[in-house]
Structure formats: C-alpha cells, structure tokens
CSV table of C-alpha atoms in Angstrom, one decimal:
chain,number,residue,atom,x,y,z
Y,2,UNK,CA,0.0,0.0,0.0
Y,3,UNK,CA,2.5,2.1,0.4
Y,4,UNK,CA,3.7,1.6,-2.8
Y,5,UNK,CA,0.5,2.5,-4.0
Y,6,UNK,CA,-0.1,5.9,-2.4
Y,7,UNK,CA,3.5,7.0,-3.1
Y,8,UNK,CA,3.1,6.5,-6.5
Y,9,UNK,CA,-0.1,8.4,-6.5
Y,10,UNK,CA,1.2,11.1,-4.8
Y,11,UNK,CA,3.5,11.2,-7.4
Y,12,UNK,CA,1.6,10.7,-10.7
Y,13,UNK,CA,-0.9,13.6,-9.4
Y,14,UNK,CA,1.3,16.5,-7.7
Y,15,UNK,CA,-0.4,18.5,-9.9
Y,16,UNK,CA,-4.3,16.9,-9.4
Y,17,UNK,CA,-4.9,15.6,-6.4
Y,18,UNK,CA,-8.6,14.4,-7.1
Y,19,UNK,CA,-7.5,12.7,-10.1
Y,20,UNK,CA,-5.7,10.4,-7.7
Y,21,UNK,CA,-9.0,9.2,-6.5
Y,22,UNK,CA,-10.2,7.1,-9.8
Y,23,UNK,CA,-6.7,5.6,-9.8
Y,24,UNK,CA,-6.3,4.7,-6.0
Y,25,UNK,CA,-9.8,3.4,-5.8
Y,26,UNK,CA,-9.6,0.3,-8.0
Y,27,UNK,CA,-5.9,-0.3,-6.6
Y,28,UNK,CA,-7.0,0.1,-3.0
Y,29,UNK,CA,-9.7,-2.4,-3.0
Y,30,UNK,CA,-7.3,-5.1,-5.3
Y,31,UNK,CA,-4.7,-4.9,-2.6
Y,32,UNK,CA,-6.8,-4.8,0.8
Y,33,UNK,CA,-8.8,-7.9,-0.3
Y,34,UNK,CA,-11.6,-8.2,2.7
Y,35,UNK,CA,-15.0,-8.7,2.7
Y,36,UNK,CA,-17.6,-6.0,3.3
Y,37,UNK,CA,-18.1,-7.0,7.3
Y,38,UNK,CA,-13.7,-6.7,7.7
Y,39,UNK,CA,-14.1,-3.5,5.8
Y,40,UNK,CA,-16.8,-1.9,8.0
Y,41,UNK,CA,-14.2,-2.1,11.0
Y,42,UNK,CA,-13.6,1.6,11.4
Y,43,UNK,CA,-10.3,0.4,13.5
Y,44,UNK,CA,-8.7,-1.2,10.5
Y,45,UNK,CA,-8.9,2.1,8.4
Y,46,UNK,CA,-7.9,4.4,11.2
Y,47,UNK,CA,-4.6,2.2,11.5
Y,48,UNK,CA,-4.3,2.9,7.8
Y,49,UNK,CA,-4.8,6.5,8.1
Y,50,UNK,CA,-2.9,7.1,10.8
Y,51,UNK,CA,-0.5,4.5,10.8
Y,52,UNK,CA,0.5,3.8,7.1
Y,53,UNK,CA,0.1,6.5,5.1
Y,54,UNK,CA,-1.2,9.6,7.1
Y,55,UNK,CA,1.4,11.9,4.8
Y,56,UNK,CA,-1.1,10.3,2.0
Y,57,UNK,CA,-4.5,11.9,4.1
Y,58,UNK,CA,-2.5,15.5,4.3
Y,59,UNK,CA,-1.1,15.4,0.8
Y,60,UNK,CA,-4.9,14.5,-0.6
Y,61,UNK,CA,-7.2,16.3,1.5
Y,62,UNK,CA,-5.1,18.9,2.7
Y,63,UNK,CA,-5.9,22.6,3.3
Y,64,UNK,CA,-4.1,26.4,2.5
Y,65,UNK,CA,-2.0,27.0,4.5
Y,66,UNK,CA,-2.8,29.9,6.9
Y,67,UNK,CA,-1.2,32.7,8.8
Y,68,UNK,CA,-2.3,30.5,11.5
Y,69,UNK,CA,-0.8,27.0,10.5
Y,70,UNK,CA,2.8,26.5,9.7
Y,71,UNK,CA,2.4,23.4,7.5
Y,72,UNK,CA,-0.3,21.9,5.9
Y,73,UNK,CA,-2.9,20.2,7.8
Y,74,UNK,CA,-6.4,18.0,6.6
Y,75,UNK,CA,-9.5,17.8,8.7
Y,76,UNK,CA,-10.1,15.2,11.5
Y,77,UNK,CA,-12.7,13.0,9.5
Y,78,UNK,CA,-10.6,12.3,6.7
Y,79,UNK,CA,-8.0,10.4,9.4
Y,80,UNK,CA,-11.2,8.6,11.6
Y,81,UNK,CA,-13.9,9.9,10.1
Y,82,UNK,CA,-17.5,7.8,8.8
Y,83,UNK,CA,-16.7,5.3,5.6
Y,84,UNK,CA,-17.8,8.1,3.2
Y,85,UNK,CA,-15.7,10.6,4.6
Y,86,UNK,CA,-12.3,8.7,5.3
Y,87,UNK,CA,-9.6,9.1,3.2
Y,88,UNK,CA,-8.9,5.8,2.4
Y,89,UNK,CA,-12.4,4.1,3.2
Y,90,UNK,CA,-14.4,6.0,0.9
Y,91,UNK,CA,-12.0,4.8,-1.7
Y,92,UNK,CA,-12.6,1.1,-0.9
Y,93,UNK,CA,-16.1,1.3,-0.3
Y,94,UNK,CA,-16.5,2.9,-4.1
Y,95,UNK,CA,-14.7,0.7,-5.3
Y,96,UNK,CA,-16.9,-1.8,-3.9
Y,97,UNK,CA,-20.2,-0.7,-4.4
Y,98,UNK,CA,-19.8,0.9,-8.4
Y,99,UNK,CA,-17.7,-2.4,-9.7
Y,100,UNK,CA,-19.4,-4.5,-11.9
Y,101,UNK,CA,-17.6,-8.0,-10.7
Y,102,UNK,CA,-14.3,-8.2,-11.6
Y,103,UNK,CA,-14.4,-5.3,-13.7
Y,104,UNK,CA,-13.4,-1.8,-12.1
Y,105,UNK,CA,-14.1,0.0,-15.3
Y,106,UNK,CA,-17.6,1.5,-13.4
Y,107,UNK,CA,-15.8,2.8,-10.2
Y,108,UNK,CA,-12.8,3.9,-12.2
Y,109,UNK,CA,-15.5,6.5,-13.8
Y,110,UNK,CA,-17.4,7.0,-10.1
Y,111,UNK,CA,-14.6,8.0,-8.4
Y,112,UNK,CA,-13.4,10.7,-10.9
Y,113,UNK,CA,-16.4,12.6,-10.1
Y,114,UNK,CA,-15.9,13.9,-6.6
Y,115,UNK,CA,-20.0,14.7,-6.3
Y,116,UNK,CA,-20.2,10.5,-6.7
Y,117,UNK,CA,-18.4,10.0,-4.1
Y,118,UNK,CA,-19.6,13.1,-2.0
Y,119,UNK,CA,-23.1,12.3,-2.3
Y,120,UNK,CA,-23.8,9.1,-4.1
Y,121,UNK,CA,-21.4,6.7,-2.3
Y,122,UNK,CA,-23.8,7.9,0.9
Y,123,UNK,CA,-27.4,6.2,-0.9
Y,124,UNK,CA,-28.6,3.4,0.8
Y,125,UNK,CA,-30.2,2.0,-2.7
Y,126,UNK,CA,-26.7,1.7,-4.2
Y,127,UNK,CA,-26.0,-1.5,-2.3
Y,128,UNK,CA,-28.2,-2.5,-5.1
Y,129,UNK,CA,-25.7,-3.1,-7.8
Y,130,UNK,CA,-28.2,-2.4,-11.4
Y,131,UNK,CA,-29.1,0.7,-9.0
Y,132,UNK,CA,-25.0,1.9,-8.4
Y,133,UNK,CA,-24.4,0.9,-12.5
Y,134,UNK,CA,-27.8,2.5,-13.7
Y,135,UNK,CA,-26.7,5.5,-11.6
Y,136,UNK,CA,-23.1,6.0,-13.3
Y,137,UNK,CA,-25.1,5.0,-17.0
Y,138,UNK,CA,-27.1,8.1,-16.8
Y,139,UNK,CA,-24.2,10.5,-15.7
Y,140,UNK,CA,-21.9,8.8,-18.2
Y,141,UNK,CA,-24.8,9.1,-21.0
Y,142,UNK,CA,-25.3,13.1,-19.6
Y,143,UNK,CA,-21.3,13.7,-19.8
Y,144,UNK,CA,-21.3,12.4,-23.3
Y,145,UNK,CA,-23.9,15.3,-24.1
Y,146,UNK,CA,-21.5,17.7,-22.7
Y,147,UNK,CA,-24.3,19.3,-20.3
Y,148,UNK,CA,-23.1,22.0,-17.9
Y,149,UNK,CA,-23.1,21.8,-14.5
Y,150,UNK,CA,-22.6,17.9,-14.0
Y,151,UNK,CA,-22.1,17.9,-10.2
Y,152,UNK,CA,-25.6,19.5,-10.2
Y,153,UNK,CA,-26.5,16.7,-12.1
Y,154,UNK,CA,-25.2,14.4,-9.8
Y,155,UNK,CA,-26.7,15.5,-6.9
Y,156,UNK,CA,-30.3,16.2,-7.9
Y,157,UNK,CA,-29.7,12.6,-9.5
Y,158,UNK,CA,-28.7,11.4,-5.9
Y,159,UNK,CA,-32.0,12.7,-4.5
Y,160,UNK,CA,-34.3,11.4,-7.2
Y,161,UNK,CA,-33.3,7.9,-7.0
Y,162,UNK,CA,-34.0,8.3,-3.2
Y,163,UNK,CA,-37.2,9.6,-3.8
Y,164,UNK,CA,-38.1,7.3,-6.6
Y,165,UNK,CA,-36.7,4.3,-4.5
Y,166,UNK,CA,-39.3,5.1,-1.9
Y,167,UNK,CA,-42.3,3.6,-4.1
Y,168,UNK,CA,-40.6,1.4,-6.4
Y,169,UNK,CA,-38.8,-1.5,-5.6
Y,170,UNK,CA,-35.7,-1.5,-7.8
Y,171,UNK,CA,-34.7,-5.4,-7.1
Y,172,UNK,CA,-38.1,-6.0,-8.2
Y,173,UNK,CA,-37.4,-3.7,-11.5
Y,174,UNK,CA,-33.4,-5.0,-11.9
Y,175,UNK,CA,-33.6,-8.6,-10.6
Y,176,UNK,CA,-29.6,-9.7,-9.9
Y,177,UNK,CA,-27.9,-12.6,-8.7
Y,178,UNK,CA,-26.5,-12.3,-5.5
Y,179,UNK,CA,-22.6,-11.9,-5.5
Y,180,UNK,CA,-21.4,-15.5,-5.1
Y,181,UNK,CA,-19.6,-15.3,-1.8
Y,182,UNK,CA,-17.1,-18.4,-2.1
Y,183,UNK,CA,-15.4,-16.2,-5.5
Y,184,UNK,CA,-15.3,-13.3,-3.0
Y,185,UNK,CA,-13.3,-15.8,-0.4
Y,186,UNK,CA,-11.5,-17.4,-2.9
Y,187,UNK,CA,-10.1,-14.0,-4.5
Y,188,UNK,CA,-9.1,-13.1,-0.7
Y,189,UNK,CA,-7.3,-16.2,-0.4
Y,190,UNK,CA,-5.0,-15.7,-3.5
Y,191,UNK,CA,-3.1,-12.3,-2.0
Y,192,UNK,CA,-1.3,-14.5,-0.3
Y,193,UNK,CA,0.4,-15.4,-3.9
Y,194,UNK,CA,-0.8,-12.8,-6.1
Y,195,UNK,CA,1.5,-10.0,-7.5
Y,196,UNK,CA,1.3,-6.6,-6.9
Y,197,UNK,CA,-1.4,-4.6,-9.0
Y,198,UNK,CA,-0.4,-2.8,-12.1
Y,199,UNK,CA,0.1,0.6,-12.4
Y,200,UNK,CA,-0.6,1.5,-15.6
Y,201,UNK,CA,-3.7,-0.8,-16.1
Y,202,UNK,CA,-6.8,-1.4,-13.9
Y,203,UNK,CA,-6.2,-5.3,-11.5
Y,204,UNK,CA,-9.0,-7.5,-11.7
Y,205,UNK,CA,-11.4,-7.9,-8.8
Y,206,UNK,CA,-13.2,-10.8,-7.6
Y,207,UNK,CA,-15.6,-13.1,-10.0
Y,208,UNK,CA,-18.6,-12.9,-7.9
Y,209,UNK,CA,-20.6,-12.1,-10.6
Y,210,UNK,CA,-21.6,-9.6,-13.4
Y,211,UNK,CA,-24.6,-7.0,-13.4
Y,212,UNK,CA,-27.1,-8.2,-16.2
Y,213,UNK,CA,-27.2,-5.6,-19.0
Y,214,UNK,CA,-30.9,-5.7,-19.1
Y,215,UNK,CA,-31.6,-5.0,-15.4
Y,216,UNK,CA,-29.5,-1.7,-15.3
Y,217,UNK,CA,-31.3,-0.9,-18.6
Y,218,UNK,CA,-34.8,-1.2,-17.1
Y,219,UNK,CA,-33.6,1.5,-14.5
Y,220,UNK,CA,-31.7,4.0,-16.8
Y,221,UNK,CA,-34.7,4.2,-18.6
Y,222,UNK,CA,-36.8,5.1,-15.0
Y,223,UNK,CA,-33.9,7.4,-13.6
Y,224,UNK,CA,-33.4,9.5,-16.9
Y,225,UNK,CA,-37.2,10.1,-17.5
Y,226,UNK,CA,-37.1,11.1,-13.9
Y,227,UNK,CA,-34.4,13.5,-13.7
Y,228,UNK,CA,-35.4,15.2,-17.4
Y,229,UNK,CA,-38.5,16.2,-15.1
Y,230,UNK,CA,-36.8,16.9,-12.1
Y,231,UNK,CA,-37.6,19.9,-9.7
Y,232,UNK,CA,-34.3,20.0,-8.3
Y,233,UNK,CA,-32.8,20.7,-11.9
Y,234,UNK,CA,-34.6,23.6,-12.4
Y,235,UNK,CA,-34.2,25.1,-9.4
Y,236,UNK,CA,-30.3,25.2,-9.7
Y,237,UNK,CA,-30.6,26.6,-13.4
Y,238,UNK,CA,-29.3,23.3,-15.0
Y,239,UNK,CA,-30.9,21.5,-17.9
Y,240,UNK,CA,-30.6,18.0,-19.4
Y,241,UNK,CA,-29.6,18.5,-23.3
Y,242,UNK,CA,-30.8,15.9,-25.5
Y,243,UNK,CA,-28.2,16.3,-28.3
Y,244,UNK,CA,-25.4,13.8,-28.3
Y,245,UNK,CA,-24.4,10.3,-28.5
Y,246,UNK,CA,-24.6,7.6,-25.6
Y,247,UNK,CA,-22.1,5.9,-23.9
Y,248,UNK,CA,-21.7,2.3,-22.5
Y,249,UNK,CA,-19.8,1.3,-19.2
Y,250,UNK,CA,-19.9,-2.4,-20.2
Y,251,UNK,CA,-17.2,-4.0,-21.8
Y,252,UNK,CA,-17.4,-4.5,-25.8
Y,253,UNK,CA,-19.0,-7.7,-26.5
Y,254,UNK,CA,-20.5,-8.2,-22.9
C-alpha cells in the first residue's frame, strides 16, 4: 500500500482528485476483505494514521494559513465515517460501483468527486443495477457535454432516493447475488498474487456480473425522472438531449 499511495502522490502533484479514480480500483485489489472486515472503522484508522497519514494531508489537505505553519487536513478524513475517510471511501466505491471483476464503473465513479460526496452515501446503491444504472445516466449526460454535472449528480442522488421510496428497484433490476465463495477465494490468492499494475486497472473478484438488461430497465426510470426533475430547475441546470450515448460495459458483454 504504500507503494500505491507513493506513487499516487507522485503521478498527481499536480491533481490531487485525479488520484481518487486511480487509487480506488488499486486500493480495493490490494486490501482484499470482505464487506463485514471492511466496516471495521479500526482497521482504516490504523491505515490513516499509521501507514500512510502523509497520503491523508497530501490528498485532502488545506491552504495554509497565517495561523498553521504546515499543511494540515481535517479530522474526518483520518477517523472519520466510511464516506468521509480518506482511504475508506475509496474502498467502499470501489466496492459498491464495480461490476464484478471489472473496475471500469468505479474507475469512472470515483473521478467525479459529487459521486463520491453524495452518491457513495445512498442506501439504494448496495443494489448493484441501481450503483451501474446511476453511473449509466451521468456517463450518458457527460457524453452530451451538459453544464453543470455535479448539479446533475446530486439532484440525481435525491431522485433515485425519492423514486426508491415507491418502487422496488430489485423487483425492476432482478440480480444474482454476489457469489460469496469467488469473494473468499479472491481473498485467499493475495497471499500469492502480485502486486497490481500501475498503468492498467487489476482484476477484482468473479462474484458475478450486473445483467445488461436490469441496469437498462432503471436507466430508462432514472433519466425520465431526472429530465423532469424539480431540483434541476431550481439550480438553473438542464438536461440537453443532443449527443451520443455511452456504454460502461465491456465491448462484446
């Protein structure tokens, strides 16, 4: 790991956030855990603290002041809640927008710092065509070039809360559940597996792809929503129809 955040620190002196999208899929290929391991606050406040806290200040750091002599970071990035620690939030994405083994999806939700501000918070994106129907729509509006994206993001955030309170999206976007024994078995191989690559995204556990047509059933609910939605037109935004879509999926998948 510290490899990892080194090299980070060194690819983007001059873009911090841009680190995010690259640390995220690395993070979660080298800290192989389950979800119950990973919701032990203890574990990432050792890693904060311990391991890389230079990592915390170099990433989240503030101006320096005529009041602070060096550069510090705020106290939730070092032990603060999953979405808000430096390092957990970055695991946790990774988690929750990967479509199996492919990173591709949280690769593209972590270089959008309202996805991880707002939308890694959601309740409903523990439902995976939910997290890659959510990404589909902001990928499709970024192809379009609209302004404002991280307004976009956030009224998107709310809609799909709203939305999610009379529909019942795993009733919608039916999906396996992720097969547990490929989880445990990817875990196992750190022991012998190499380090990740740098310059191309590692490959997470097989526990399962996303069907195509369940995320499709709820990009078509979420964009019809969020062309109507209340929260767009109050922050002056607007959803522009010209351009071409884009896919998240692999070619031929």
């Amino acid at each position: 790991m510290r490899e990892l955040v080194e090299e980070a620190m060194r690819r983007f002196a001059d873009a911090r956030t841009r680190a995010d999208a690259w640390l995220a899929p690395r993070l979660h290929a080298t800290l192989r855990m389950t979800r119950a391991e990973a919701a032990d606050p203890e574990l990432w406040n050792f890693v904060s603290l311990v391991v890389a806290p230079d990592y915390v200040v170099w990433r989240h750091r503030g101006a320096v002041t005529s009041t602070t002599s060096r550069p510090t970071a705020p106290a939730d990035r070092f032990v603060g809640v999953a979405h808000k620690h430096a390092f957990a939030r970055l695991w946790w994405a990774a988690e929750m927008f990967r479509d199996g083994e492919d990173y591709r999806s949280a690769e593209f939700a972590c270089g959008n710092q309202d996805v991880l501000n707002t939308a890694l918070r959601l309740n409903a994106i523990d439902h995976r065509p939910t997290a890659l129907a959510l990404l589909q729509v902001l990928a499709n509006l970024a192809a379009r070039k609209v302004s404002h994206l991280g307004d976009h993001v956030n009224a998107l955030a709310s809609e799909i809360n709203i939305v999610g309170s009379t529909l019942m999206y795993d009733v919608i976007a039916p999906v396996e559940p992720p097969d547990a024994d490929a989880v445990l078995e990817w875990i196992a191989e750190a022991e012998t597996a190499p380090p990740v690559p740098l310059n191309s995204l590692p490959d997470g556990p097989r526990d399962g792809r996303v069907p195509k047509s369940s995320v499709d059933a709820l990009v078509k609910i979420f964009e019809k929503v969020h062309e109507e939605s209340p929260h767009l037109r109050r922050r002056g935004a607007t959803v522009e129809n010209a351009g071409a879509d884009v896919s998240l999926a692999k070619p031929g998948i």
